[in-house]
Amino acid sequence: MIKLEDIHSLSDFQRNTKEHVCRLKETGQPEVLTVNGKAELVVLAAETFQKLSDKAERADAVEGVRRGLEEA
């Protein structure tokens, strides 16, 4: 779940990139970046992204096995 403190404007991210990157690495939580008050981007630390990607890949594999078992 995205928390209010994890929502920032893109211009704030550009002005304070180093602080945002440190926070992203420390917390492992994503940040939502806004443009003109609308959510436009989600930023993650690379390690967090890799973990999320691995989980999605495993979920796809499990789903494939489940479908194979149902068809058998």
PDB file of N, CA, C and O in Angstrom, residues 2-58:
ATOM      1  N   ILE A   2       0.526   2.221  -0.781  1.00  0.00           N
ATOM      2  CA  ILE A   2       1.273   3.471  -0.863  1.00  0.00           C
ATOM      3  C   ILE A   2       0.817   4.393   0.268  1.00  0.00           C
ATOM      4  O   ILE A   2      -0.371   4.598   0.476  1.00  0.00           O
ATOM      5  N   LYS A   3       1.777   4.935   0.985  1.00  0.00           N
ATOM      6  CA  LYS A   3       1.477   5.867   2.076  1.00  0.00           C
ATOM      7  C   LYS A   3       1.597   7.297   1.561  1.00  0.00           C
ATOM      8  O   LYS A   3       2.320   7.569   0.610  1.00  0.00           O
ATOM      9  N   LEU A   4       0.901   8.220   2.205  1.00  0.00           N
ATOM     10  CA  LEU A   4       0.950   9.625   1.788  1.00  0.00           C
ATOM     11  C   LEU A   4       2.368  10.176   1.765  1.00  0.00           C
ATOM     12  O   LEU A   4       2.719  10.958   0.892  1.00  0.00           O
ATOM     13  N   GLU A   5       3.209   9.729   2.716  1.00  0.00           N
ATOM     14  CA  GLU A   5       4.581  10.245   2.745  1.00  0.00           C
ATOM     15  C   GLU A   5       5.432   9.691   1.604  1.00  0.00           C
ATOM     16  O   GLU A   5       6.551  10.142   1.389  1.00  0.00           O
ATOM     17  N   ASP A   6       4.888   8.730   0.837  1.00  0.00           N
ATOM     18  CA  ASP A   6       5.599   8.169  -0.305  1.00  0.00           C
ATOM     19  C   ASP A   6       5.141   8.784  -1.627  1.00  0.00           C
ATOM     20  O   ASP A   6       5.455   8.264  -2.690  1.00  0.00           O
ATOM     21  N   ILE A   7       4.397   9.872  -1.559  1.00  0.00           N
ATOM     22  CA  ILE A   7       3.926  10.573  -2.760  1.00  0.00           C
ATOM     23  C   ILE A   7       4.641  11.914  -2.826  1.00  0.00           C
ATOM     24  O   ILE A   7       4.602  12.697  -1.874  1.00  0.00           O
ATOM     25  N   HIS A   8       5.322  12.143  -3.950  1.00  0.00           N
ATOM     26  CA  HIS A   8       6.122  13.369  -4.114  1.00  0.00           C
ATOM     27  C   HIS A   8       5.955  13.890  -5.536  1.00  0.00           C
ATOM     28  O   HIS A   8       5.676  13.129  -6.461  1.00  0.00           O
ATOM     29  N   SER A   9       6.191  15.163  -5.689  1.00  0.00           N
ATOM     30  CA  SER A   9       6.158  15.725  -7.037  1.00  0.00           C
ATOM     31  C   SER A   9       7.449  15.357  -7.764  1.00  0.00           C
ATOM     32  O   SER A   9       8.501  15.134  -7.144  1.00  0.00           O
ATOM     33  N   LEU A  10       7.360  15.273  -9.072  1.00  0.00           N
ATOM     34  CA  LEU A  10       8.541  14.986  -9.880  1.00  0.00           C
ATOM     35  C   LEU A  10       9.592  16.069  -9.692  1.00  0.00           C
ATOM     36  O   LEU A  10      10.790  15.773  -9.592  1.00  0.00           O
ATOM     37  N   SER A  11       9.160  17.319  -9.578  1.00  0.00           N
ATOM     38  CA  SER A  11      10.129  18.408  -9.397  1.00  0.00           C
ATOM     39  C   SER A  11      10.868  18.281  -8.060  1.00  0.00           C
ATOM     40  O   SER A  11      12.072  18.539  -7.978  1.00  0.00           O
ATOM     41  N   ASP A  12      10.172  17.828  -7.001  1.00  0.00           N
ATOM     42  CA  ASP A  12      10.842  17.602  -5.715  1.00  0.00           C
ATOM     43  C   ASP A  12      11.859  16.471  -5.858  1.00  0.00           C
ATOM     44  O   ASP A  12      12.966  16.552  -5.334  1.00  0.00           O
ATOM     45  N   PHE A  13      11.494  15.424  -6.579  1.00  0.00           N
ATOM     46  CA  PHE A  13      12.409  14.312  -6.808  1.00  0.00           C
ATOM     47  C   PHE A  13      13.655  14.802  -7.549  1.00  0.00           C
ATOM     48  O   PHE A  13      14.774  14.425  -7.217  1.00  0.00           O
ATOM     49  N   GLN A  14      13.457  15.652  -8.543  1.00  0.00           N
ATOM     50  CA  GLN A  14      14.594  16.177  -9.315  1.00  0.00           C
ATOM     51  C   GLN A  14      15.492  17.062  -8.458  1.00  0.00           C
ATOM     52  O   GLN A  14      16.713  17.006  -8.578  1.00  0.00           O
ATOM     53  N   ARG A  15      14.894  17.878  -7.599  1.00  0.00           N
ATOM     54  CA  ARG A  15      15.681  18.773  -6.743  1.00  0.00           C
ATOM     55  C   ARG A  15      16.423  18.023  -5.644  1.00  0.00           C
ATOM     56  O   ARG A  15      17.495  18.431  -5.224  1.00  0.00           O
ATOM     57  N   ASN A  16      15.840  16.940  -5.151  1.00  0.00           N
ATOM     58  CA  ASN A  16      16.382  16.220  -3.994  1.00  0.00           C
ATOM     59  C   ASN A  16      16.613  14.737  -4.304  1.00  0.00           C
ATOM     60  O   ASN A  16      16.323  13.875  -3.475  1.00  0.00           O
ATOM     61  N   THR A  17      17.151  14.466  -5.472  1.00  0.00           N
ATOM     62  CA  THR A  17      17.302  13.089  -5.930  1.00  0.00           C
ATOM     63  C   THR A  17      18.075  12.226  -4.937  1.00  0.00           C
ATOM     64  O   THR A  17      17.668  11.105  -4.622  1.00  0.00           O
ATOM     65  N   LYS A  18      19.179  12.736  -4.427  1.00  0.00           N
ATOM     66  CA  LYS A  18      20.017  11.947  -3.516  1.00  0.00           C
ATOM     67  C   LYS A  18      19.232  11.494  -2.285  1.00  0.00           C
ATOM     68  O   LYS A  18      19.321  10.326  -1.880  1.00  0.00           O
ATOM     69  N   GLU A  19      18.448  12.391  -1.697  1.00  0.00           N
ATOM     70  CA  GLU A  19      17.648  12.042  -0.519  1.00  0.00           C
ATOM     71  C   GLU A  19      16.580  11.002  -0.854  1.00  0.00           C
ATOM     72  O   GLU A  19      16.338  10.072  -0.076  1.00  0.00           O
ATOM     73  N   HIS A  20      15.952  11.159  -2.009  1.00  0.00           N
ATOM     74  CA  HIS A  20      14.923  10.197  -2.420  1.00  0.00           C
ATOM     75  C   HIS A  20      15.538   8.817  -2.641  1.00  0.00           C
ATOM     76  O   HIS A  20      14.976   7.807  -2.210  1.00  0.00           O
ATOM     77  N   VAL A  21      16.690   8.780  -3.299  1.00  0.00           N
ATOM     78  CA  VAL A  21      17.348   7.500  -3.566  1.00  0.00           C
ATOM     79  C   VAL A  21      17.732   6.820  -2.255  1.00  0.00           C
ATOM     80  O   VAL A  21      17.520   5.615  -2.088  1.00  0.00           O
ATOM     81  N   CYS A  22      18.253   7.576  -1.309  1.00  0.00           N
ATOM     82  CA  CYS A  22      18.600   7.012   0.002  1.00  0.00           C
ATOM     83  C   CYS A  22      17.361   6.435   0.677  1.00  0.00           C
ATOM     84  O   CYS A  22      17.404   5.327   1.222  1.00  0.00           O
ATOM     85  N   ARG A  23      16.249   7.159   0.642  1.00  0.00           N
ATOM     86  CA  ARG A  23      15.008   6.691   1.247  1.00  0.00           C
ATOM     87  C   ARG A  23      14.492   5.434   0.551  1.00  0.00           C
ATOM     88  O   ARG A  23      14.065   4.476   1.208  1.00  0.00           O
ATOM     89  N   LEU A  24      14.560   5.412  -0.770  1.00  0.00           N
ATOM     90  CA  LEU A  24      14.104   4.242  -1.521  1.00  0.00           C
ATOM     91  C   LEU A  24      14.909   3.004  -1.143  1.00  0.00           C
ATOM     92  O   LEU A  24      14.358   1.926  -0.947  1.00  0.00           O
ATOM     93  N   LYS A  25      16.219   3.166  -1.016  1.00  0.00           N
ATOM     94  CA  LYS A  25      17.078   2.031  -0.648  1.00  0.00           C
ATOM     95  C   LYS A  25      16.839   1.595   0.796  1.00  0.00           C
ATOM     96  O   LYS A  25      16.816   0.402   1.094  1.00  0.00           O
ATOM     97  N   GLU A  26      16.682   2.558   1.696  1.00  0.00           N
ATOM     98  CA  GLU A  26      16.482   2.253   3.125  1.00  0.00           C
ATOM     99  C   GLU A  26      15.172   1.532   3.387  1.00  0.00           C
ATOM    100  O   GLU A  26      15.135   0.534   4.104  1.00  0.00           O
ATOM    101  N   THR A  27      14.096   2.057   2.838  1.00  0.00           N
ATOM    102  CA  THR A  27      12.767   1.539   3.169  1.00  0.00           C
ATOM    103  C   THR A  27      12.333   0.376   2.283  1.00  0.00           C
ATOM    104  O   THR A  27      11.523  -0.441   2.709  1.00  0.00           O
ATOM    105  N   GLY A  28      12.826   0.338   1.060  1.00  0.00           N
ATOM    106  CA  GLY A  28      12.359  -0.674   0.118  1.00  0.00           C
ATOM    107  C   GLY A  28      10.962  -0.393  -0.393  1.00  0.00           C
ATOM    108  O   GLY A  28      10.389  -1.197  -1.123  1.00  0.00           O
ATOM    109  N   GLN A  29      10.401   0.735  -0.018  1.00  0.00           N
ATOM    110  CA  GLN A  29       9.051   1.109  -0.430  1.00  0.00           C
ATOM    111  C   GLN A  29       9.109   1.942  -1.716  1.00  0.00           C
ATOM    112  O   GLN A  29      10.031   2.726  -1.916  1.00  0.00           O
ATOM    113  N   PRO A  30       8.109   1.807  -2.577  1.00  0.00           N
ATOM    114  CA  PRO A  30       8.068   2.633  -3.789  1.00  0.00           C
ATOM    115  C   PRO A  30       7.660   4.063  -3.466  1.00  0.00           C
ATOM    116  O   PRO A  30       7.082   4.331  -2.408  1.00  0.00           O
ATOM    117  N   GLU A  31       7.994   4.958  -4.359  1.00  0.00           N
ATOM    118  CA  GLU A  31       7.518   6.345  -4.277  1.00  0.00           C
ATOM    119  C   GLU A  31       6.688   6.619  -5.522  1.00  0.00           C
ATOM    120  O   GLU A  31       7.051   6.217  -6.617  1.00  0.00           O
ATOM    121  N   VAL A  32       5.581   7.300  -5.331  1.00  0.00           N
ATOM    122  CA  VAL A  32       4.760   7.760  -6.439  1.00  0.00           C
ATOM    123  C   VAL A  32       5.172   9.193  -6.738  1.00  0.00           C
ATOM    124  O   VAL A  32       5.244  10.027  -5.829  1.00  0.00           O
ATOM    125  N   LEU A  33       5.461   9.461  -7.998  1.00  0.00           N
ATOM    126  CA  LEU A  33       5.826  10.826  -8.400  1.00  0.00           C
ATOM    127  C   LEU A  33       4.675  11.423  -9.192  1.00  0.00           C
ATOM    128  O   LEU A  33       4.093  10.768 -10.058  1.00  0.00           O
ATOM    129  N   THR A  34       4.359  12.664  -8.857  1.00  0.00           N
ATOM    130  CA  THR A  34       3.227  13.328  -9.493  1.00  0.00           C
ATOM    131  C   THR A  34       3.689  14.429 -10.439  1.00  0.00           C
ATOM    132  O   THR A  34       4.749  15.025 -10.263  1.00  0.00           O
ATOM    133  N   VAL A  35       2.878  14.669 -11.441  1.00  0.00           N
ATOM    134  CA  VAL A  35       3.059  15.787 -12.360  1.00  0.00           C
ATOM    135  C   VAL A  35       1.733  16.514 -12.408  1.00  0.00           C
ATOM    136  O   VAL A  35       0.701  15.903 -12.698  1.00  0.00           O
ATOM    137  N   ASN A  36       1.748  17.790 -12.057  1.00  0.00           N
ATOM    138  CA  ASN A  36       0.524  18.587 -11.999  1.00  0.00           C
ATOM    139  C   ASN A  36      -0.523  17.942 -11.090  1.00  0.00           C
ATOM    140  O   ASN A  36      -1.715  17.929 -11.388  1.00  0.00           O
ATOM    141  N   GLY A  37      -0.057  17.351  -9.992  1.00  0.00           N
ATOM    142  CA  GLY A  37      -0.955  16.774  -8.997  1.00  0.00           C
ATOM    143  C   GLY A  37      -1.493  15.391  -9.325  1.00  0.00           C
ATOM    144  O   GLY A  37      -2.252  14.822  -8.551  1.00  0.00           O
ATOM    145  N   LYS A  38      -1.118  14.823 -10.470  1.00  0.00           N
ATOM    146  CA  LYS A  38      -1.596  13.499 -10.863  1.00  0.00           C
ATOM    147  C   LYS A  38      -0.448  12.498 -10.792  1.00  0.00           C
ATOM    148  O   LYS A  38       0.675  12.802 -11.200  1.00  0.00           O
ATOM    149  N   ALA A  39      -0.732  11.307 -10.308  1.00  0.00           N
ATOM    150  CA  ALA A  39       0.278  10.256 -10.257  1.00  0.00           C
ATOM    151  C   ALA A  39       0.712   9.914 -11.673  1.00  0.00           C
ATOM    152  O   ALA A  39      -0.118   9.643 -12.541  1.00  0.00           O
ATOM    153  N   GLU A  40       2.024   9.953 -11.921  1.00  0.00           N
ATOM    154  CA  GLU A  40       2.552   9.669 -13.255  1.00  0.00           C
ATOM    155  C   GLU A  40       3.566   8.534 -13.263  1.00  0.00           C
ATOM    156  O   GLU A  40       3.653   7.797 -14.231  1.00  0.00           O
ATOM    157  N   LEU A  41       4.351   8.408 -12.188  1.00  0.00           N
ATOM    158  CA  LEU A  41       5.426   7.425 -12.150  1.00  0.00           C
ATOM    159  C   LEU A  41       5.493   6.750 -10.793  1.00  0.00           C
ATOM    160  O   LEU A  41       5.129   7.348  -9.789  1.00  0.00           O
ATOM    161  N   VAL A  42       6.005   5.534 -10.793  1.00  0.00           N
ATOM    162  CA  VAL A  42       6.334   4.847  -9.548  1.00  0.00           C
ATOM    163  C   VAL A  42       7.810   4.510  -9.634  1.00  0.00           C
ATOM    164  O   VAL A  42       8.273   3.950 -10.632  1.00  0.00           O
ATOM    165  N   VAL A  43       8.557   4.853  -8.588  1.00  0.00           N
ATOM    166  CA  VAL A  43       9.999   4.631  -8.559  1.00  0.00           C
ATOM    167  C   VAL A  43      10.317   3.621  -7.463  1.00  0.00           C
ATOM    168  O   VAL A  43       9.790   3.717  -6.354  1.00  0.00           O
ATOM    169  N   LEU A  44      11.176   2.648  -7.798  1.00  0.00           N
ATOM    170  CA  LEU A  44      11.590   1.612  -6.856  1.00  0.00           C
ATOM    171  C   LEU A  44      13.108   1.512  -6.850  1.00  0.00           C
ATOM    172  O   LEU A  44      13.746   1.749  -7.878  1.00  0.00           O
ATOM    173  N   ALA A  45      13.666   1.093  -5.729  1.00  0.00           N
ATOM    174  CA  ALA A  45      15.078   0.744  -5.694  1.00  0.00           C
ATOM    175  C   ALA A  45      15.246  -0.519  -6.531  1.00  0.00           C
ATOM    176  O   ALA A  45      14.342  -1.354  -6.619  1.00  0.00           O
ATOM    177  N   ALA A  46      16.406  -0.689  -7.153  1.00  0.00           N
ATOM    178  CA  ALA A  46      16.650  -1.836  -8.031  1.00  0.00           C
ATOM    179  C   ALA A  46      16.455  -3.162  -7.289  1.00  0.00           C
ATOM    180  O   ALA A  46      15.876  -4.109  -7.829  1.00  0.00           O
ATOM    181  N   GLU A  47      16.927  -3.248  -6.054  1.00  0.00           N
ATOM    182  CA  GLU A  47      16.788  -4.479  -5.274  1.00  0.00           C
ATOM    183  C   GLU A  47      15.314  -4.818  -5.037  1.00  0.00           C
ATOM    184  O   GLU A  47      14.896  -5.964  -5.156  1.00  0.00           O
ATOM    185  N   THR A  48      14.522  -3.805  -4.737  1.00  0.00           N
ATOM    186  CA  THR A  48      13.087  -4.008  -4.528  1.00  0.00           C
ATOM    187  C   THR A  48      12.422  -4.463  -5.815  1.00  0.00           C
ATOM    188  O   THR A  48      11.585  -5.377  -5.812  1.00  0.00           O
ATOM    189  N   PHE A  49      12.793  -3.836  -6.921  1.00  0.00           N
ATOM    190  CA  PHE A  49      12.233  -4.225  -8.216  1.00  0.00           C
ATOM    191  C   PHE A  49      12.573  -5.676  -8.531  1.00  0.00           C
ATOM    192  O   PHE A  49      11.718  -6.434  -8.992  1.00  0.00           O
ATOM    193  N   GLN A  50      13.817  -6.090  -8.273  1.00  0.00           N
ATOM    194  CA  GLN A  50      14.223  -7.462  -8.561  1.00  0.00           C
ATOM    195  C   GLN A  50      13.417  -8.464  -7.744  1.00  0.00           C
ATOM    196  O   GLN A  50      12.974  -9.490  -8.256  1.00  0.00           O
ATOM    197  N   LYS A  51      13.210  -8.154  -6.458  1.00  0.00           N
ATOM    198  CA  LYS A  51      12.407  -9.042  -5.606  1.00  0.00           C
ATOM    199  C   LYS A  51      10.982  -9.156  -6.135  1.00  0.00           C
ATOM    200  O   LYS A  51      10.408 -10.246  -6.196  1.00  0.00           O
ATOM    201  N   LEU A  52      10.403  -8.031  -6.523  1.00  0.00           N
ATOM    202  CA  LEU A  52       9.046  -8.011  -7.058  1.00  0.00           C
ATOM    203  C   LEU A  52       8.966  -8.799  -8.361  1.00  0.00           C
ATOM    204  O   LEU A  52       8.035  -9.587  -8.578  1.00  0.00           O
ATOM    205  N   SER A  53       9.957  -8.626  -9.213  1.00  0.00           N
ATOM    206  CA  SER A  53      10.009  -9.332 -10.487  1.00  0.00           C
ATOM    207  C   SER A  53      10.134 -10.842 -10.267  1.00  0.00           C
ATOM    208  O   SER A  53       9.464 -11.640 -10.937  1.00  0.00           O
ATOM    209  N   ASP A  54      10.969 -11.248  -9.324  1.00  0.00           N
ATOM    210  CA  ASP A  54      11.126 -12.671  -9.006  1.00  0.00           C
ATOM    211  C   ASP A  54       9.817 -13.270  -8.510  1.00  0.00           C
ATOM    212  O   ASP A  54       9.449 -14.383  -8.895  1.00  0.00           O
ATOM    213  N   LYS A  55       9.110 -12.531  -7.648  1.00  0.00           N
ATOM    214  CA  LYS A  55       7.827 -13.018  -7.139  1.00  0.00           C
ATOM    215  C   LYS A  55       6.806 -13.186  -8.269  1.00  0.00           C
ATOM    216  O   LYS A  55       6.061 -14.169  -8.310  1.00  0.00           O
ATOM    217  N   ALA A  56       6.767 -12.241  -9.188  1.00  0.00           N
ATOM    218  CA  ALA A  56       5.833 -12.321 -10.312  1.00  0.00           C
ATOM    219  C   ALA A  56       6.171 -13.513 -11.198  1.00  0.00           C
ATOM    220  O   ALA A  56       5.273 -14.227 -11.664  1.00  0.00           O
ATOM    221  N   GLU A  57       7.458 -13.751 -11.412  1.00  0.00           N
ATOM    222  CA  GLU A  57       7.889 -14.884 -12.226  1.00  0.00           C
ATOM    223  C   GLU A  57       7.486 -16.211 -11.576  1.00  0.00           C
ATOM    224  O   GLU A  57       6.994 -17.124 -12.246  1.00  0.00           O
ATOM    225  N   ARG A  58       7.685 -16.314 -10.260  1.00  0.00           N
ATOM    226  CA  ARG A  58       7.280 -17.526  -9.539  1.00  0.00           C
ATOM    227  C   ARG A  58       5.769 -17.717  -9.605  1.00  0.00           C
ATOM    228  O   ARG A  58       5.283 -18.840  -9.795  1.00  0.00           O
TER     229      ARG A  58
END
